[in-house]
PDB file of C-alpha atoms in Angstrom:
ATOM      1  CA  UNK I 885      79.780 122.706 142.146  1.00  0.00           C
ATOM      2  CA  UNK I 886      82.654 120.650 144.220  1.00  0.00           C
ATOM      3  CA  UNK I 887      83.533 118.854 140.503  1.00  0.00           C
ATOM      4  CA  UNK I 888      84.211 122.443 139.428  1.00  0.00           C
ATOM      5  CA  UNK I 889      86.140 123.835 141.806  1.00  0.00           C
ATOM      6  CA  UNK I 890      88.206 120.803 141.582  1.00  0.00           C
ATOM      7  CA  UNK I 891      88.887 121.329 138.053  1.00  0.00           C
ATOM      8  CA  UNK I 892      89.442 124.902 138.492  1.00  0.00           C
ATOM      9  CA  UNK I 893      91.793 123.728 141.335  1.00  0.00           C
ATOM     10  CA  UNK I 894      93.551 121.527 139.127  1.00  0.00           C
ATOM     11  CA  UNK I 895      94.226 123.880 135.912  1.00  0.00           C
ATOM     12  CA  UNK I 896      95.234 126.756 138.548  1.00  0.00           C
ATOM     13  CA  UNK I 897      97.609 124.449 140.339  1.00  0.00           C
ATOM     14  CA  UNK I 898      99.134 123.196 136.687  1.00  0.00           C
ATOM     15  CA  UNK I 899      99.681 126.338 135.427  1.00  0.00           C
ATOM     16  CA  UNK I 900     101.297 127.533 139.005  1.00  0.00           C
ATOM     17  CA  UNK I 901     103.431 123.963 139.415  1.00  0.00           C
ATOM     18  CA  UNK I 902     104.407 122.912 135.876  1.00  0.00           C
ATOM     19  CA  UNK I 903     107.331 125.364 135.702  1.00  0.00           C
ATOM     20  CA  UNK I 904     108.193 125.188 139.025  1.00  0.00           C
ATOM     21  CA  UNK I 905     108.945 121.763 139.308  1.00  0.00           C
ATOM     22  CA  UNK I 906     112.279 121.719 137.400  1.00  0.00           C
ATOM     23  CA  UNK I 907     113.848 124.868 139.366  1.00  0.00           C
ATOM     24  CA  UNK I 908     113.407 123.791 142.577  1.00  0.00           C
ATOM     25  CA  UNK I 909     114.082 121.163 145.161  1.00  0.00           C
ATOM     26  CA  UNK I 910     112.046 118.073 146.286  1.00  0.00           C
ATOM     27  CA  UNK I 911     111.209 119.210 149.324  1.00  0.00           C
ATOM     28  CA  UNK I 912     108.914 121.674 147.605  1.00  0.00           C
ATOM     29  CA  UNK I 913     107.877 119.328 144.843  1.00  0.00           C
ATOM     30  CA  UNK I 914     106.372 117.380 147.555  1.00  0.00           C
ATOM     31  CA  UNK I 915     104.636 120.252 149.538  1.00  0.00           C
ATOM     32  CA  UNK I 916     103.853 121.328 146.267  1.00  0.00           C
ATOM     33  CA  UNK I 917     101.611 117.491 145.910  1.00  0.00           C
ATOM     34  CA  UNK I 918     100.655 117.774 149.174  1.00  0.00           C
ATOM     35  CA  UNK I 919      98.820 120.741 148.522  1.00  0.00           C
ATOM     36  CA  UNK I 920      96.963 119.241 145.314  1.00  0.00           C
ATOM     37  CA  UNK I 921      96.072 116.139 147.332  1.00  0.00           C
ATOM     38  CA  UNK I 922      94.977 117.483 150.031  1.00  0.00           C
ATOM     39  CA  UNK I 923      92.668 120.234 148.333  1.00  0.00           C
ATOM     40  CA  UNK I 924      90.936 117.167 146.446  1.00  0.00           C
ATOM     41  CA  UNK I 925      90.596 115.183 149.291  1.00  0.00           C
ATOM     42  CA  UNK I 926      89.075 117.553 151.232  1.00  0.00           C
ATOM     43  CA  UNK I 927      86.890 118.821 148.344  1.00  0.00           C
ATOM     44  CA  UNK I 928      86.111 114.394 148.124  1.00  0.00           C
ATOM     45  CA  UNK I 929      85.420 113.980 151.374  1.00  0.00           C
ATOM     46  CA  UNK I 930      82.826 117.238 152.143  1.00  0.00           C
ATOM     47  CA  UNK I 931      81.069 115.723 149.687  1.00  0.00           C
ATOM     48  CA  UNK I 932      80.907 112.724 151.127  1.00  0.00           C
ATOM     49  CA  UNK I 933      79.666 113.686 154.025  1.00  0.00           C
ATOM     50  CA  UNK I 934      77.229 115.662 152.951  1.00  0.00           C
ATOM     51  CA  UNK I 935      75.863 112.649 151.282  1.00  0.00           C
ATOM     52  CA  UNK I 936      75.954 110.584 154.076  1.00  0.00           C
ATOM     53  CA  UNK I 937      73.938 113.070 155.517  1.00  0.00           C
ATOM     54  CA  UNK I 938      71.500 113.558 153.684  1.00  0.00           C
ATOM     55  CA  UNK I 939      71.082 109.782 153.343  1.00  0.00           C
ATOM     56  CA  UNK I 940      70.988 109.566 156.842  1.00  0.00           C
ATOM     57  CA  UNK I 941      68.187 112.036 157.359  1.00  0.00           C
ATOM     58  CA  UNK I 942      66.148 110.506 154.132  1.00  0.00           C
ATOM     59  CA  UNK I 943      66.413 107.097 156.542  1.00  0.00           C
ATOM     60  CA  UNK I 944      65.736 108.303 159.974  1.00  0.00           C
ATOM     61  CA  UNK I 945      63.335 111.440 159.062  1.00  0.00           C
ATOM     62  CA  UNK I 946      62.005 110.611 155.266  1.00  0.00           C
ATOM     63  CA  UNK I 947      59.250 113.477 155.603  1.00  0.00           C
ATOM     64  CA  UNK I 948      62.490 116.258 155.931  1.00  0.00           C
ATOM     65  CA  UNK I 949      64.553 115.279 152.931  1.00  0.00           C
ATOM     66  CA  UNK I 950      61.363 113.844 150.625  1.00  0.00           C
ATOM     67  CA  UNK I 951      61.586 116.882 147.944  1.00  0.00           C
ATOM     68  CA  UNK I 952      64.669 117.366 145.601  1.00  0.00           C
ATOM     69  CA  UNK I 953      66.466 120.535 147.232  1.00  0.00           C
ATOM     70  CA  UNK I 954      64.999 119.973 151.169  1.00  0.00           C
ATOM     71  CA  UNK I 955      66.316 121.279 154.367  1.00  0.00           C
ATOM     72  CA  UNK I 956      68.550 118.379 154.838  1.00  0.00           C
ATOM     73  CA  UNK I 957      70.878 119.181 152.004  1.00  0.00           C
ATOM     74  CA  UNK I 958      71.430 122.897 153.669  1.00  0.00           C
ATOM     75  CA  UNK I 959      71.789 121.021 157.266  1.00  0.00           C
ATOM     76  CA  UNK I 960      74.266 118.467 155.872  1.00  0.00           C
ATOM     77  CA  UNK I 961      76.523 120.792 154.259  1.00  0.00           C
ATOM     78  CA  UNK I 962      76.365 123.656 156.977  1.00  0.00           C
ATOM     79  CA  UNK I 963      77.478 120.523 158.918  1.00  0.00           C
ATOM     80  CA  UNK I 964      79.922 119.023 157.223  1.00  0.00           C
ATOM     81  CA  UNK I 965      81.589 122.471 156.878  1.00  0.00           C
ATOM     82  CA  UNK I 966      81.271 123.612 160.441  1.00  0.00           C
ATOM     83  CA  UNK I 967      81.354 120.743 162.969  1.00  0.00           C
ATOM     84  CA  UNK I 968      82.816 118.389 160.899  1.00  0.00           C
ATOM     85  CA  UNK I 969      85.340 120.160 159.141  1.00  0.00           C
ATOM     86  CA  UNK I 970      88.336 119.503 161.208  1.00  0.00           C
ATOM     87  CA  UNK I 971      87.875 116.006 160.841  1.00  0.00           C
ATOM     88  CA  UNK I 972      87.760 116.065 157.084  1.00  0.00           C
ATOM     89  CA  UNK I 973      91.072 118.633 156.922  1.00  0.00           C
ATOM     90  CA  UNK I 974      92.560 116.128 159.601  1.00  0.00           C
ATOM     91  CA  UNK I 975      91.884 112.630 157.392  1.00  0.00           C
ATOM     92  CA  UNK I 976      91.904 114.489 154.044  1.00  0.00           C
ATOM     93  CA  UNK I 977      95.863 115.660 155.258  1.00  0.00           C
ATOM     94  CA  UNK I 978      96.740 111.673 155.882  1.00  0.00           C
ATOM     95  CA  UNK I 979      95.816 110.468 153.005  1.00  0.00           C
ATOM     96  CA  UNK I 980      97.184 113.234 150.214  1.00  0.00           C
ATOM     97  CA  UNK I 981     100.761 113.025 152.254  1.00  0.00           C
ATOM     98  CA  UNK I 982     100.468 109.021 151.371  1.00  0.00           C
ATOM     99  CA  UNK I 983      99.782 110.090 147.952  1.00  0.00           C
ATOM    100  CA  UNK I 984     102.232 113.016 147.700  1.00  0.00           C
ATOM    101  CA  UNK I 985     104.770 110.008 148.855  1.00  0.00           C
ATOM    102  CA  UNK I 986     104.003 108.182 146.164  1.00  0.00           C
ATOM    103  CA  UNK I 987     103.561 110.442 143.611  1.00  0.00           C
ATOM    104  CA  UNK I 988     107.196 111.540 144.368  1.00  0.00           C
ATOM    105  CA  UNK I 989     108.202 107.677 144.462  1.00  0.00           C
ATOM    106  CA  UNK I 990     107.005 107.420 140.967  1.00  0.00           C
ATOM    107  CA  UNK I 991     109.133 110.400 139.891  1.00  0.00           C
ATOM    108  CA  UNK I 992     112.063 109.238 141.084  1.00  0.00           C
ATOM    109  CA  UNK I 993     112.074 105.687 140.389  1.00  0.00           C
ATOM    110  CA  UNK I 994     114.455 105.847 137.302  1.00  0.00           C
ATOM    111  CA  UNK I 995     117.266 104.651 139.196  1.00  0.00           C
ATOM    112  CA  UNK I 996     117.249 101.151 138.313  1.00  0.00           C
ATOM    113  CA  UNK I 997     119.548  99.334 140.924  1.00  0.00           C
ATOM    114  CA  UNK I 998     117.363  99.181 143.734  1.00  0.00           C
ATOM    115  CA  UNK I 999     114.245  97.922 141.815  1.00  0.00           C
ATOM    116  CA  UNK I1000     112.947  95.582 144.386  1.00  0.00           C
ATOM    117  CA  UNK I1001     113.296  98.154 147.546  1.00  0.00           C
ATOM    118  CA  UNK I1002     111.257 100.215 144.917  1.00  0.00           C
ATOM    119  CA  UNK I1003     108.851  97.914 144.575  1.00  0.00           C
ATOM    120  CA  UNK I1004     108.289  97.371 148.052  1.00  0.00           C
ATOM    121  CA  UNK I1005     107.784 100.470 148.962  1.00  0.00           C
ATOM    122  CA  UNK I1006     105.790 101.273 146.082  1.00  0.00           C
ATOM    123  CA  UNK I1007     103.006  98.373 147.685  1.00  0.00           C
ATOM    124  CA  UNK I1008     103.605  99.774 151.487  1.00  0.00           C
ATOM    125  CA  UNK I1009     102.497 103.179 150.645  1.00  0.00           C
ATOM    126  CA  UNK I1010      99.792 101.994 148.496  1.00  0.00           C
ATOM    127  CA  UNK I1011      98.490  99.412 151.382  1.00  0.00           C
ATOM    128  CA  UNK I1012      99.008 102.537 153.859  1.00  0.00           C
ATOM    129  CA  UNK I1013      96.816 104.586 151.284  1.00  0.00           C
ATOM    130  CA  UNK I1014      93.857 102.093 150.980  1.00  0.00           C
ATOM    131  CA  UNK I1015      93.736 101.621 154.344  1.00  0.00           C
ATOM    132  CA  UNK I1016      93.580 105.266 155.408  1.00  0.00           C
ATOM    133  CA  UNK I1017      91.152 106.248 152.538  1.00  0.00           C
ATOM    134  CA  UNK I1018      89.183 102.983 154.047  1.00  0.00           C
ATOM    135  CA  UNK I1019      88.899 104.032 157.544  1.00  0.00           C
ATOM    136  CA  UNK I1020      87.849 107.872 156.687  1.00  0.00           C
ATOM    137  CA  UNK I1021      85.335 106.920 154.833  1.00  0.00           C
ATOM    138  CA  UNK I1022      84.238 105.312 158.163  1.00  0.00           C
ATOM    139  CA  UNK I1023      85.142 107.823 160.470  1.00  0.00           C
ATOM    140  CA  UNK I1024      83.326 110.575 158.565  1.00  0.00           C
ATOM    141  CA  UNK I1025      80.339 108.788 158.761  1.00  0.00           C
ATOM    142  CA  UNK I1026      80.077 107.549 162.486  1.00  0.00           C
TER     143      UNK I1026
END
């Protein structure tokens, strides 16, 4: 279901973006990204949770997640689209402005004077990336 909406999510926001993006400014190219990102990431990340959760349960309580659509799966969503939410919208936010950063980067790296200030920042954003994407994965689970 999440795979679907994401793809729905991605031909809507295509159609919506593709002519925008040579009419206006980059300020709204990148809030624009941001909202792609994020939506994915968030999308990502409920499912990972919910996975988590379920695996968690299937380990702790194997008798309450022991057929193929058990209680657990309801619990694990309801939670990690209630209680956990915030924390998802919070981490998912991080990471696709990191990505909207970079994504911009790329587009505008035809200048060709400054190619080793590119470069660098080109591998900071991408360490800051890994490493956020790293630690939610983490914090979503504990």
């Amino acid at each position: 279901i999440f795979l679907a909406i994401a793809f729905a999510w991605s031909i809507w926001w295509s159609m919506a973006a593709g002519n925008a993006f040579s009419s206006v400014g980059t300020a709204i190219v990148f809030l624009f990204l941001v909202s792609y990102y994020w939506t994915h990431q968030v999308l990502q990340n409920t499912v990972h949770v919910t996975v988590a959760g379920v695996v968690g349960t299937w380990w702790f309580a194997p008798e309450e997640a022991s057929s193929f659509w058990s209680t657990s799966l309801n619990e694990s969503f309801v939670r990690s689209t209630t209680y956990s939410f915030g924390s998802i919208c919070l981490g998912s936010l991080l990471v696709a402005i990191v990505q909207a950063l970079r994504q911009l980067h790329h587009m505008l790296r035809d200048n060709e004077e400054f190619n080793f200030l590119v470069c660098i920042v080109d591998c900071i954003l991408g360490c800051i990336e890994n490493i956020l994407e790293y630690l939610n994965k983490w914090a979503y689970i504990y």
